[in-house]
Short mmCIF file of C-alpha atoms in Angstrom, two decimals:
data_model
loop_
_atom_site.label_atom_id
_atom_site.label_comp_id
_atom_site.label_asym_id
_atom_site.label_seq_id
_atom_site.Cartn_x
_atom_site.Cartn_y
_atom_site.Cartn_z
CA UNK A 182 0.00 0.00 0.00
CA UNK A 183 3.27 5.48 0.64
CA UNK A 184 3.92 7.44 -0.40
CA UNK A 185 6.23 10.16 -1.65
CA UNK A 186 8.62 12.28 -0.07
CA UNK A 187 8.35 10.65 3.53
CA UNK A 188 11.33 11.45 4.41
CA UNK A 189 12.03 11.49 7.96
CA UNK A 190 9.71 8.14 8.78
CA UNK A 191 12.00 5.99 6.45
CA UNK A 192 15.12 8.00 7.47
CA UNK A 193 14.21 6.65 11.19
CA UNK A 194 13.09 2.78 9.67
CA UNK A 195 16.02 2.54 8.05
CA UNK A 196 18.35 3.63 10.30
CA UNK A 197 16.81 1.08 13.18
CA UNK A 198 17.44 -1.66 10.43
CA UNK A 199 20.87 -1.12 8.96
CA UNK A 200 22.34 0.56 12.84
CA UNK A 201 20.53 -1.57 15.46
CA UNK A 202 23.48 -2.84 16.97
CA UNK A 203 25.88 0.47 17.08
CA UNK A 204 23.35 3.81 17.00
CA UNK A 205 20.40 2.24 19.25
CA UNK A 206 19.99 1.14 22.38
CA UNK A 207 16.87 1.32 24.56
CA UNK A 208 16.10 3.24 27.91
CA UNK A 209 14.37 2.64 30.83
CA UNK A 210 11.00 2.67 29.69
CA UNK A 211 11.95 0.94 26.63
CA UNK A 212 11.91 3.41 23.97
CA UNK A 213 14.84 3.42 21.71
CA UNK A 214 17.86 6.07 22.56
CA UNK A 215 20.12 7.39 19.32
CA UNK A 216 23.51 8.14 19.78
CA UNK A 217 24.57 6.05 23.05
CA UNK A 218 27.44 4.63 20.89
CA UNK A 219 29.04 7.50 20.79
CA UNK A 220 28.14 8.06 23.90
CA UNK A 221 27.37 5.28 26.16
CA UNK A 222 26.66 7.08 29.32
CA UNK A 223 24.43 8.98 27.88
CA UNK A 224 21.73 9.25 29.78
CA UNK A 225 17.68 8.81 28.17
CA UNK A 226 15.60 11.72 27.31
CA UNK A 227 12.19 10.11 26.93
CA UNK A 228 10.10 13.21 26.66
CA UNK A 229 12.33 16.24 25.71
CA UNK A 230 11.71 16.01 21.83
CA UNK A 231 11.14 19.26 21.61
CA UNK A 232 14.14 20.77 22.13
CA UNK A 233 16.56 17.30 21.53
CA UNK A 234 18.82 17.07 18.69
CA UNK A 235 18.46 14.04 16.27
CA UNK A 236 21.08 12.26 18.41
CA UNK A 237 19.16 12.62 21.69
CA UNK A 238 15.75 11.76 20.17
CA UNK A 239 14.12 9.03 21.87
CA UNK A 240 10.41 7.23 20.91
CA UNK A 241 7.20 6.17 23.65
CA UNK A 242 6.44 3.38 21.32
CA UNK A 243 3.24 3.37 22.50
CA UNK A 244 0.68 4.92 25.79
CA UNK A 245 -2.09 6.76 24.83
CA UNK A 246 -0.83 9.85 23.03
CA UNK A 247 0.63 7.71 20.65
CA UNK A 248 -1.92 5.54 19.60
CA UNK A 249 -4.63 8.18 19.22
CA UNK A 250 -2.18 9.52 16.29
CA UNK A 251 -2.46 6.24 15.00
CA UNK A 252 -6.10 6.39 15.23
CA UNK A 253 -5.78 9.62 13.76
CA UNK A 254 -4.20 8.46 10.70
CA UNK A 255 -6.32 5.45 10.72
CA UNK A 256 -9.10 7.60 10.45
CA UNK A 257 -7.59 9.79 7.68
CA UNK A 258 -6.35 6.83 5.40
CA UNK A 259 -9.83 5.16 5.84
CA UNK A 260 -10.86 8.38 4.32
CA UNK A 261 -7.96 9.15 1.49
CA UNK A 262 -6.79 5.57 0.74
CA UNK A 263 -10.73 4.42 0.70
CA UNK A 264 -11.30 6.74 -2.10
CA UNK A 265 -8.28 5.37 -4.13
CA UNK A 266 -9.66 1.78 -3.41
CA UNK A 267 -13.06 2.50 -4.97
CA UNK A 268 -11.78 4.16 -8.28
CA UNK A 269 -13.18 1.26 -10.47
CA UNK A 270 -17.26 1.99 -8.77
CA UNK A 271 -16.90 4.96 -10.29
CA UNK A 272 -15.20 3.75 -13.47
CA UNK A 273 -17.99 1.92 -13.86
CA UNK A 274 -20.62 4.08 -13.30
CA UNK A 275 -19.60 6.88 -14.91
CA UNK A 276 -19.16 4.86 -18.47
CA UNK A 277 -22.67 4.21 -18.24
CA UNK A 278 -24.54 7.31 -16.88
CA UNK A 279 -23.16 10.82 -16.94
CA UNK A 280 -19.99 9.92 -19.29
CA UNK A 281 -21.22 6.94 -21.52
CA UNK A 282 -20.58 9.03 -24.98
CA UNK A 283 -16.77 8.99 -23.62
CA UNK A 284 -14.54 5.89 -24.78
CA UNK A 285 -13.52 4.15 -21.09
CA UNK A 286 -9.93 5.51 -22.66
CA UNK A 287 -11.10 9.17 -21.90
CA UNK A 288 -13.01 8.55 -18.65
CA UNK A 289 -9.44 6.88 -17.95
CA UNK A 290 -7.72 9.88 -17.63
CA UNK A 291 -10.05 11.55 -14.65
CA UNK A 292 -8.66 8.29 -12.18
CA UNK A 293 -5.12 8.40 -13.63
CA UNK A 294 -4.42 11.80 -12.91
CA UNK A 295 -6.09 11.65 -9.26
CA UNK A 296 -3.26 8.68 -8.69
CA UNK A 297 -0.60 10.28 -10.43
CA UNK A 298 -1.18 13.53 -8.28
CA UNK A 299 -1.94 11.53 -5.00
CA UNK A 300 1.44 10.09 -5.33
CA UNK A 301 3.98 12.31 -7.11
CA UNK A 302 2.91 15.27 -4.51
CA UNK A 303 4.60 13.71 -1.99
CA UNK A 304 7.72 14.26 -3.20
CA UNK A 305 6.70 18.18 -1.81
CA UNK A 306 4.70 17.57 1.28
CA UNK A 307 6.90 15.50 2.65
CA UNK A 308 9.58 18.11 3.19
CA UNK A 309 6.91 20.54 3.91
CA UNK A 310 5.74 18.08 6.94
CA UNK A 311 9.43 17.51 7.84
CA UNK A 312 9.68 21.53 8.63
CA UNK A 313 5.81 22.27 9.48
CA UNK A 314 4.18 19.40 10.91
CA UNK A 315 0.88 18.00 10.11
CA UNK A 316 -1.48 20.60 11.31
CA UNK A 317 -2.07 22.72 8.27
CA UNK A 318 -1.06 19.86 5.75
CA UNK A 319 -4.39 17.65 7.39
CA UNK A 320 -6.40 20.72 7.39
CA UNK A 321 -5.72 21.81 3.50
CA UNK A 322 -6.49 18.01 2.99
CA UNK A 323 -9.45 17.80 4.66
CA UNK A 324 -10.86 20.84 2.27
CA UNK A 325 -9.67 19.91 -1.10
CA UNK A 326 -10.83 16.16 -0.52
CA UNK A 327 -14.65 17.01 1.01
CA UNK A 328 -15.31 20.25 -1.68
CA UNK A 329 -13.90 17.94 -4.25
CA UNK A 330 -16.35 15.01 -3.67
CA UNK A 331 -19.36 17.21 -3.43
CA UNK A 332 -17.67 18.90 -6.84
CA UNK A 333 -17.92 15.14 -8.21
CA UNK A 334 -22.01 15.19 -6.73
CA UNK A 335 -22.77 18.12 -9.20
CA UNK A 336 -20.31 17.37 -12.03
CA UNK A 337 -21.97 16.30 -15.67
CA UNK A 338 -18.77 16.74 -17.89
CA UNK A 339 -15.49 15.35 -18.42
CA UNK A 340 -13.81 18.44 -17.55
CA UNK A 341 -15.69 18.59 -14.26
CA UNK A 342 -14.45 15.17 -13.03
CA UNK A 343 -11.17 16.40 -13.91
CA UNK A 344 -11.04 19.05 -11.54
CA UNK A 345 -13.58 17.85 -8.48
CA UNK A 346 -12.48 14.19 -8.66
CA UNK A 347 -8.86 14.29 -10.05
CA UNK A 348 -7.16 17.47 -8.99
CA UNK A 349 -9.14 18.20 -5.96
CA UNK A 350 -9.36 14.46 -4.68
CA UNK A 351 -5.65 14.17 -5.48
CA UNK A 352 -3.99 17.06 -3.92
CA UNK A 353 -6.57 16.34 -0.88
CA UNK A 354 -5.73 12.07 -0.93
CA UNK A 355 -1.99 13.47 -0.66
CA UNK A 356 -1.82 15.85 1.43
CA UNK A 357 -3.80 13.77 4.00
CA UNK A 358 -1.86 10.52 3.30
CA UNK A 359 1.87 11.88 3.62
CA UNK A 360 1.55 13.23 7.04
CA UNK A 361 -0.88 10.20 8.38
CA UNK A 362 2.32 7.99 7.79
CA UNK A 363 4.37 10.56 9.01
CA UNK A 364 3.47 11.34 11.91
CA UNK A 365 3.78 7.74 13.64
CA UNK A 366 7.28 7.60 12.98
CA UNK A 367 7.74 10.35 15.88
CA UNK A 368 6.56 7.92 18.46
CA UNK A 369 7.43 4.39 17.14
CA UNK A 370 10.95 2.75 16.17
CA UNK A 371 10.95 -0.78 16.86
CA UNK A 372 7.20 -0.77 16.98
CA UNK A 373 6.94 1.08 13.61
CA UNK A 374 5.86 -1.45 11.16
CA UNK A 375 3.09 -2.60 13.53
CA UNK A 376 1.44 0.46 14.12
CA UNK A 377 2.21 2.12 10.25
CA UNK A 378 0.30 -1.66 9.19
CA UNK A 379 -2.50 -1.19 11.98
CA UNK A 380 -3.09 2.22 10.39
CA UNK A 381 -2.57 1.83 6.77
CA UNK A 382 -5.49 -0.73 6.95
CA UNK A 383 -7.99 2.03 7.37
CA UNK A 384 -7.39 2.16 3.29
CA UNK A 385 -8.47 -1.11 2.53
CA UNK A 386 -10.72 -1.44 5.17
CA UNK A 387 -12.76 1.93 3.45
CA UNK A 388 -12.44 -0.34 -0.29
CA UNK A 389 -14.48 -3.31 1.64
CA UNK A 390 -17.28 -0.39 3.30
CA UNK A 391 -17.84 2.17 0.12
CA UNK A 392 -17.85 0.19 -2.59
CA UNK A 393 -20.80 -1.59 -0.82
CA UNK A 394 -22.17 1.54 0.40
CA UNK A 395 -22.48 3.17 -2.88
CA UNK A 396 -23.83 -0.07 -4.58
CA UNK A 397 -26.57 0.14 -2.24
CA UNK A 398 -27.27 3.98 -2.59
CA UNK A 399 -27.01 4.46 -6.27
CA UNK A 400 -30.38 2.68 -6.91
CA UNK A 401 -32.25 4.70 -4.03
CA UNK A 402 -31.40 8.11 -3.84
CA UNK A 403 -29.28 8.47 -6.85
CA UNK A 404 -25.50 9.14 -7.66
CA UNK A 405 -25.50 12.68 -6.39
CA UNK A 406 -26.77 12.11 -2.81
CA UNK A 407 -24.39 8.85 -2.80
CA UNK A 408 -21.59 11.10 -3.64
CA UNK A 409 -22.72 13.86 -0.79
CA UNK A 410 -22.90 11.16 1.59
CA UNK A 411 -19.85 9.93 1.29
CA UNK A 412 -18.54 13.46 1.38
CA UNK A 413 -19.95 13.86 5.07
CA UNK A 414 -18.60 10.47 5.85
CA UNK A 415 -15.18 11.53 4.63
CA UNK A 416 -15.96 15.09 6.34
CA UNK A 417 -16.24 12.87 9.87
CA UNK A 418 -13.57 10.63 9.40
CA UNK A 419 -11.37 13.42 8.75
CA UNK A 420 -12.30 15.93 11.69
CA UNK A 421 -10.94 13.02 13.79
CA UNK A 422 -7.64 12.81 11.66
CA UNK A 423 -7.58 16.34 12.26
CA UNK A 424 -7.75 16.42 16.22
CA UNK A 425 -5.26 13.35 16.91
CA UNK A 426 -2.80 13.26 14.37
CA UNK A 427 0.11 15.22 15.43
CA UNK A 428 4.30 15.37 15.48
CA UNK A 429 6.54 15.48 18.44
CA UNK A 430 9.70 15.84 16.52
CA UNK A 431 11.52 18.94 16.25
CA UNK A 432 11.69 20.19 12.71
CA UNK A 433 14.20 19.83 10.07
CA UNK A 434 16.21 22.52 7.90
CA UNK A 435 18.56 21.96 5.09
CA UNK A 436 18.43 19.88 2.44
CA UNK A 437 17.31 19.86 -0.97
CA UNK A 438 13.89 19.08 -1.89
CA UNK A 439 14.19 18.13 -5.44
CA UNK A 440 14.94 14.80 -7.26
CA UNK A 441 18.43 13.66 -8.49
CA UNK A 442 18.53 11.64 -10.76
CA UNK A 443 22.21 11.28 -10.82
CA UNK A 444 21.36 8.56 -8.47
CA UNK A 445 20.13 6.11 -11.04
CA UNK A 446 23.80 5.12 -12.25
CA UNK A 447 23.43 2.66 -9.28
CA UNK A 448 22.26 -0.24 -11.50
CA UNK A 449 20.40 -1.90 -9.03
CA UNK A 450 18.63 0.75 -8.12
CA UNK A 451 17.44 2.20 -11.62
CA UNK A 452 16.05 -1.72 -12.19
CA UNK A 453 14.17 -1.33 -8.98
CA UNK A 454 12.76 1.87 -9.81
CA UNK A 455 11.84 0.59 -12.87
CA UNK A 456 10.37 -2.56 -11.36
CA UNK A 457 8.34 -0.73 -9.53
CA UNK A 458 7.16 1.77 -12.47
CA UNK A 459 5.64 -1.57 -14.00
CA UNK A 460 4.35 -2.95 -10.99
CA UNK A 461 1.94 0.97 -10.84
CA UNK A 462 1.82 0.01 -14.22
CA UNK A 463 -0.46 -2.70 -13.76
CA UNK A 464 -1.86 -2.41 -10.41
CA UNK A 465 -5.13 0.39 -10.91
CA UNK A 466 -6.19 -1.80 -14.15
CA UNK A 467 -7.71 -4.67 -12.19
CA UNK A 468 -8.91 -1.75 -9.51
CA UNK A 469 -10.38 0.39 -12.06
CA UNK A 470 -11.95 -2.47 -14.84
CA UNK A 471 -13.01 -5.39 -12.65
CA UNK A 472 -16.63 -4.34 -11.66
CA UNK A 473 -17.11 -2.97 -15.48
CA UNK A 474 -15.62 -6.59 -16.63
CA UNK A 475 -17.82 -8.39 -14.62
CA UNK A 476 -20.72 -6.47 -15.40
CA UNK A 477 -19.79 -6.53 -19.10
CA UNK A 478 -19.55 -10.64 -18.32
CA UNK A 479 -23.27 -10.86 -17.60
CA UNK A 480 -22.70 -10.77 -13.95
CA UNK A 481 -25.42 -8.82 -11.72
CA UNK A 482 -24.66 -5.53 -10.66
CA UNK A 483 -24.85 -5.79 -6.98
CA UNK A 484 -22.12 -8.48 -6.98
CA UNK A 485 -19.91 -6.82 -9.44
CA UNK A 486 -19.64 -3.33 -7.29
CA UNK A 487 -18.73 -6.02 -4.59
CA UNK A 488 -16.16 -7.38 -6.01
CA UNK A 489 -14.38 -4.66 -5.31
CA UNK A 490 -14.55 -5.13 -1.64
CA UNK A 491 -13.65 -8.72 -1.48
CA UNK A 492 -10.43 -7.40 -3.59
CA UNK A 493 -9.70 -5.06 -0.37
CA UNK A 494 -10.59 -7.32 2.13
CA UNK A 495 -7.86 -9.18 0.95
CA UNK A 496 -5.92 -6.36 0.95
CA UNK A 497 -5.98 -5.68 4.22
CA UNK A 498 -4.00 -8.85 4.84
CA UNK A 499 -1.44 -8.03 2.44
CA UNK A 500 -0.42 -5.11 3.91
CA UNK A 501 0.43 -7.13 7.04
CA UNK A 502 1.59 -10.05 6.91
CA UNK A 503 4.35 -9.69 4.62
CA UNK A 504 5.65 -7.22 5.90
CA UNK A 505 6.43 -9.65 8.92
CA UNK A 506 7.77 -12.51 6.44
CA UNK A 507 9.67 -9.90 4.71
CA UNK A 508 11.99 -8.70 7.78
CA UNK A 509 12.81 -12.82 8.15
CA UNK A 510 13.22 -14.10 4.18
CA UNK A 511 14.25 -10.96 2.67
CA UNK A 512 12.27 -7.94 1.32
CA UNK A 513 13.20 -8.31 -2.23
CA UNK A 514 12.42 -11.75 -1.69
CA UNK A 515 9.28 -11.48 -0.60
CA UNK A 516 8.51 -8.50 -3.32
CA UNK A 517 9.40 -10.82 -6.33
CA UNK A 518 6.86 -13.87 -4.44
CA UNK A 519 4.06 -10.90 -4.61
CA UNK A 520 4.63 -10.00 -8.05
CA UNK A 521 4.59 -13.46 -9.34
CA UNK A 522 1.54 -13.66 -7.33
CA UNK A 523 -0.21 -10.82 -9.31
CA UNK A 524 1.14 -12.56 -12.72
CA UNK A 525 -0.25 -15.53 -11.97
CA UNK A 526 -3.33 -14.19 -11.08
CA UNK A 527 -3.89 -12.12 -13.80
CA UNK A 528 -3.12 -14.31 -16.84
CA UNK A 529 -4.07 -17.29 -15.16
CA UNK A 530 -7.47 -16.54 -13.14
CA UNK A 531 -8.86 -13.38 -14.93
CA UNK A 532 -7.81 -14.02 -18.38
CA UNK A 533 -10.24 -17.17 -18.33
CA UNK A 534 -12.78 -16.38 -15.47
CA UNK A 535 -15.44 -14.49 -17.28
CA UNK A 536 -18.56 -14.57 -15.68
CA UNK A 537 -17.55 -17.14 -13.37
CA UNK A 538 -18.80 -15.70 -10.04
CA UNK A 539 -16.13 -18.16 -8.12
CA UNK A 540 -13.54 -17.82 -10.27
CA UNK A 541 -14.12 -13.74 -9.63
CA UNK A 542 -13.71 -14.41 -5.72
CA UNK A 543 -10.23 -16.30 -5.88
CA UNK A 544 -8.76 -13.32 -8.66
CA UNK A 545 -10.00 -10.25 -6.28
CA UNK A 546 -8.84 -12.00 -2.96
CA UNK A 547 -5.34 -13.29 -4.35
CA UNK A 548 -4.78 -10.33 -6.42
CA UNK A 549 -6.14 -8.53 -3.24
CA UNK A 550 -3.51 -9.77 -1.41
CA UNK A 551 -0.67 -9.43 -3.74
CA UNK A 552 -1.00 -6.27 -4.86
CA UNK A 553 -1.50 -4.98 -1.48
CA UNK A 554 2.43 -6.46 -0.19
CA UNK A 555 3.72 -4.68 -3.40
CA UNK A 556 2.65 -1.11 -1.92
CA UNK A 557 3.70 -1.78 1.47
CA UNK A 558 7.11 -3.95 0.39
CA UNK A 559 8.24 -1.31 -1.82
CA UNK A 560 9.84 1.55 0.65
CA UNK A 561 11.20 -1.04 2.64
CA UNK A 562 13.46 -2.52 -0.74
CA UNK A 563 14.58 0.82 -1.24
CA UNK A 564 15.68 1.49 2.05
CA UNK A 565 17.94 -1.69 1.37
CA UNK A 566 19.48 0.19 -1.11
CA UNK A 567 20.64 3.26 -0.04
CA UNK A 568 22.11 4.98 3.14
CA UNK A 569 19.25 5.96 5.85
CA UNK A 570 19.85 9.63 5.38
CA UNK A 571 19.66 9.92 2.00
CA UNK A 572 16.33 7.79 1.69
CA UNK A 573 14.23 10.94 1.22
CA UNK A 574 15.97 11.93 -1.55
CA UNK A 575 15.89 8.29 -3.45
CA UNK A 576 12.47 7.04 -2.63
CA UNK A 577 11.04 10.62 -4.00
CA UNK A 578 13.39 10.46 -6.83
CA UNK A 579 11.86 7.21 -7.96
CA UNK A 580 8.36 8.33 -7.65
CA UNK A 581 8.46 11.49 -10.25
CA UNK A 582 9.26 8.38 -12.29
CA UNK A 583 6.95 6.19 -11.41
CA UNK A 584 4.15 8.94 -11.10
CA UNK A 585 4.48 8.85 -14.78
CA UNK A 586 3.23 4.92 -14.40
CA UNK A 587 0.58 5.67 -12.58
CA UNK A 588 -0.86 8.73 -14.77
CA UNK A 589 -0.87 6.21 -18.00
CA UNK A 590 -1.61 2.93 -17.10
CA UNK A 591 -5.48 3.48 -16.87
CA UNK A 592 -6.04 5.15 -20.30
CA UNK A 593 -3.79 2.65 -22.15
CA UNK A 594 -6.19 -0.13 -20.86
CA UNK A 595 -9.07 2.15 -21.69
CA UNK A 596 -7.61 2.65 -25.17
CA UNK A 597 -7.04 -1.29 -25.58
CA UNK A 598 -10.61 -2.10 -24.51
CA UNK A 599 -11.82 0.20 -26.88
CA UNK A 600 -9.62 -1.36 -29.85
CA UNK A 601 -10.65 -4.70 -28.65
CA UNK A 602 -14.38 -3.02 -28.96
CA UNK A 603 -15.30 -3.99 -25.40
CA UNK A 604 -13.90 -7.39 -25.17
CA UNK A 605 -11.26 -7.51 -21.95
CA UNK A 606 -8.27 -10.19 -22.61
CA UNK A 607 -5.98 -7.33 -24.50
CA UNK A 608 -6.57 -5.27 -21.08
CA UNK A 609 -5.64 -8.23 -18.91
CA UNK A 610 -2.99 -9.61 -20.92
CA UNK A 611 -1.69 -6.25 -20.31
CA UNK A 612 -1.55 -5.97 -16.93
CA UNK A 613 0.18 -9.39 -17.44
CA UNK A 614 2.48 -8.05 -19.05
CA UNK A 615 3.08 -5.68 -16.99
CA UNK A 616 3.66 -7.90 -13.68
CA UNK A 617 5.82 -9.42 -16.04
CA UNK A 618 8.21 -6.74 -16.51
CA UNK A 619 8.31 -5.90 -12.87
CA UNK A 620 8.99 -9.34 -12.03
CA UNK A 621 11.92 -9.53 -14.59
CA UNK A 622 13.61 -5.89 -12.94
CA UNK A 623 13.34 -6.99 -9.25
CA UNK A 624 14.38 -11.11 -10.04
CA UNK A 625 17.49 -8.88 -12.17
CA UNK A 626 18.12 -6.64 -9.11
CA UNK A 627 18.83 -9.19 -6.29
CA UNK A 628 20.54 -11.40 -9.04
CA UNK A 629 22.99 -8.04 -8.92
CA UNK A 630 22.86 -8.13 -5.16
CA UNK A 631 23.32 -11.75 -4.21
CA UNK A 632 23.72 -14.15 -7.52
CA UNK A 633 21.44 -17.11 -8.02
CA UNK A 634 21.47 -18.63 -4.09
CA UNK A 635 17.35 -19.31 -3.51
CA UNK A 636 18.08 -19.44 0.01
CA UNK A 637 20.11 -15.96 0.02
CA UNK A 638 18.07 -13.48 2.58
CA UNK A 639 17.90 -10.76 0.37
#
């Protein structure tokens, strides 16, 4: 399931994987204490963050304080990440009501730039919320996503979904998103991944409840009150983000903000980067086509806006568990196991499945699952790569490219399916494809890294 520009949370991740045994050792009340190796009489500082130099910072993992911010951004992804997950119920309703003279090529492009500008912003608000905080970031959020869904309630052109839905929604999903993540990495090290995974599945945990909310209101009060309805749902959800989620770290200065992509003659690294461009590629084809395919394969509407869900709900175990397995057989490892998974899935599930209302379950809960570990595997591979304090810089780097993924893949499929004149196996087989590719760039990277050994942690 990250995105852009988070900076300081993998700096911190990083640096408690690659330094645990020199730069970390843990205090009295068990938080983790930075810089005792330099110093080791140094004595703990468990609650004078606001004033403490990087060194000296130390981490509650856990009490009260710190899990209401990760209720907070539970709360705020359920609202932000839910809206990404339910991109293909409004694919699919929007082809057949207010947009059905539009080729699904055109109506494409509204989804593809709301990802491509929910992503590649981060590369910006993530050094803004390393020197701000999250206060104004949350708030600015909280406006662009709520007018921009009630925008979407009134909009009857192309161009209005563009800006309501794509801009608006976008800006709003990142600049919600970025500092959600954020913010737990001022009061978790060792406990990180838990409570980052405990909060990132407020995403797919909003894929499982809208998509079967708005199935159920479209019929009875129509798309616009659906639409204004989930906009004071989102409006809710996000007041809470608003009041818990919150920093304790003292601010950063210096640095440069912008991409360098001098850093791409690493080899390794420009095939993961590129791995992952593929992976994006792929992975809002099967989120943005599968209700339309299923209702296109004679299948009845109510179950194909559900399918939808049962794709999150497995979701919402791939963003956990692997990340677990990961940390003992090897992140890259584990990545290339996931992307096989969505291959397999893809070319050998959907290609053939039709209307096959079983056949639909096992696709959206494996590929559910699979594509789900690629999001949340994917920092953690680059943080492999490159030295903790330059991890800002890298992971952002690779997302202006793979932003460019993200804000294509939709209307090529589009553009295929209209080709193919409605029939769905050139769209699949590209998405194939696609996992393909990636599969080939990450299997090529730890080849570079540790030769052919299976059994290499890697």
């Amino acid at each position: 399931m990250s995105r852009g520009g988070l900076g300081r949370e993998a700096h911190h991740e990083t640096s408690n994987l690659s330094r645990e045994n020199t730069n970390i050792k843990t205090g009295h009340n068990g938080s983790p204490t930075r810089g005792e190796a330099e110093s080791p009489s140094a004595p703990t500082k468990p609650h004078s963050d606001a004033s403490a130099s990087p060194s000296e910072v130390t981490y509650p993992e856990g009490g009260l304080r710190a899990w209401l911010v990760v209720l907070g951004s539970f709360s705020g992804m359920l609202a932000s990440f839910g809206l990404m997950n339910i991109v293909g119920t409004f694919q699919a309703y929007l082809t057949t009501h207010q947009l059905a003279n539009e080729s699904p090529s055109t109506v494409g492009w509204i989804f593809s730039i709301y990802v491509f500008l929910a992503f590649g912003c981060g590369l910006q608000i993530g050094p803004i919320f390393d020197r701000k905080g999250s206060r104004w970031l949350v708030l600015a959020g909280t406006v662009c996503l709520v007018v921009g869904m009630i925008g979407v309630s009134e909009s009857t052109k192309f161009w209005h979904f563009i800006l309501t839905f794509s801009i608006l929604g976008g800006v709003g999903t990142s600049l919600i998103f970025t500092p959600a993540v954020g913010a737990i990495a001022h009061f978790f090290c060792h406990r990180r991944g838990a409570a980052t995974g405990l909060a990132a599945t407020g995403g797919s945990f909003g894929g499982i409840i809208f998509p079967l909310a708005l199935e159920a209101l479209f019929p009875k009060v129509g798309f616009a009150w659906s639409v204004r309805l989930l906009a004071l749902i989102f409006l809710v959800l996000l007041v809470i983000a608003n009041l818990l989620i919150r920093t304790r770290l003292p601010p950063t200065s210096g640095g440069s903000v912008w991409p360098d992509f001098r850093i791409f003659e690493d080899v390794t690294f420009a095939l993961t980067t590129a791995g992952v461009f593929f992976v994006e590629w792929g992975l809002f084809v099967p989120l943005s086509f599968l209700s339309s395919y299923a209702l296109a394969n004679g299948v009845n509407t109510t179950f194909s806006y559900q399918l939808l869900a049962i794709l999150n709900a497995g979701s919402v175990f791939g963003r956990a568990v692997p990340g677990y397995v990961a940390d003992r057989l090897g992140r890259f490892n584990t990545m290339i196991a996931t992307v096989a998974l969505c291959l397999v899935s893809s070319l050998g599930i959907w290609l053939n499945v039709g209307g096959n209302v079983a056949g639909l379950c096992v696709f959206a809960v494996l590929f559910g699952f699979a594509s789900g570990s690629n999001i949340s595997l994917t920092p953690v591979c680059v943080g492999q790569l490159c030295e903790p304090e330059v991890f800002g810089r890298w992971y952002g780097t690779m997302y202006t490219i793979v932003s460019i993924g993200c804000l294509t893949g939709i209307p090529i499929a589009g553009e295929i399916l209209a080709r193919n004149k409605g029939d769905y196996w050139g769209l699949i087989v590209f998405t194939g494809l696609s996992y393909a590719a990636g599969l080939m760039c990450f299997t090529t990277a730890r080849i570079r890294k540790v030769g052919w050994r299976l059994t290499a942690v890697y």
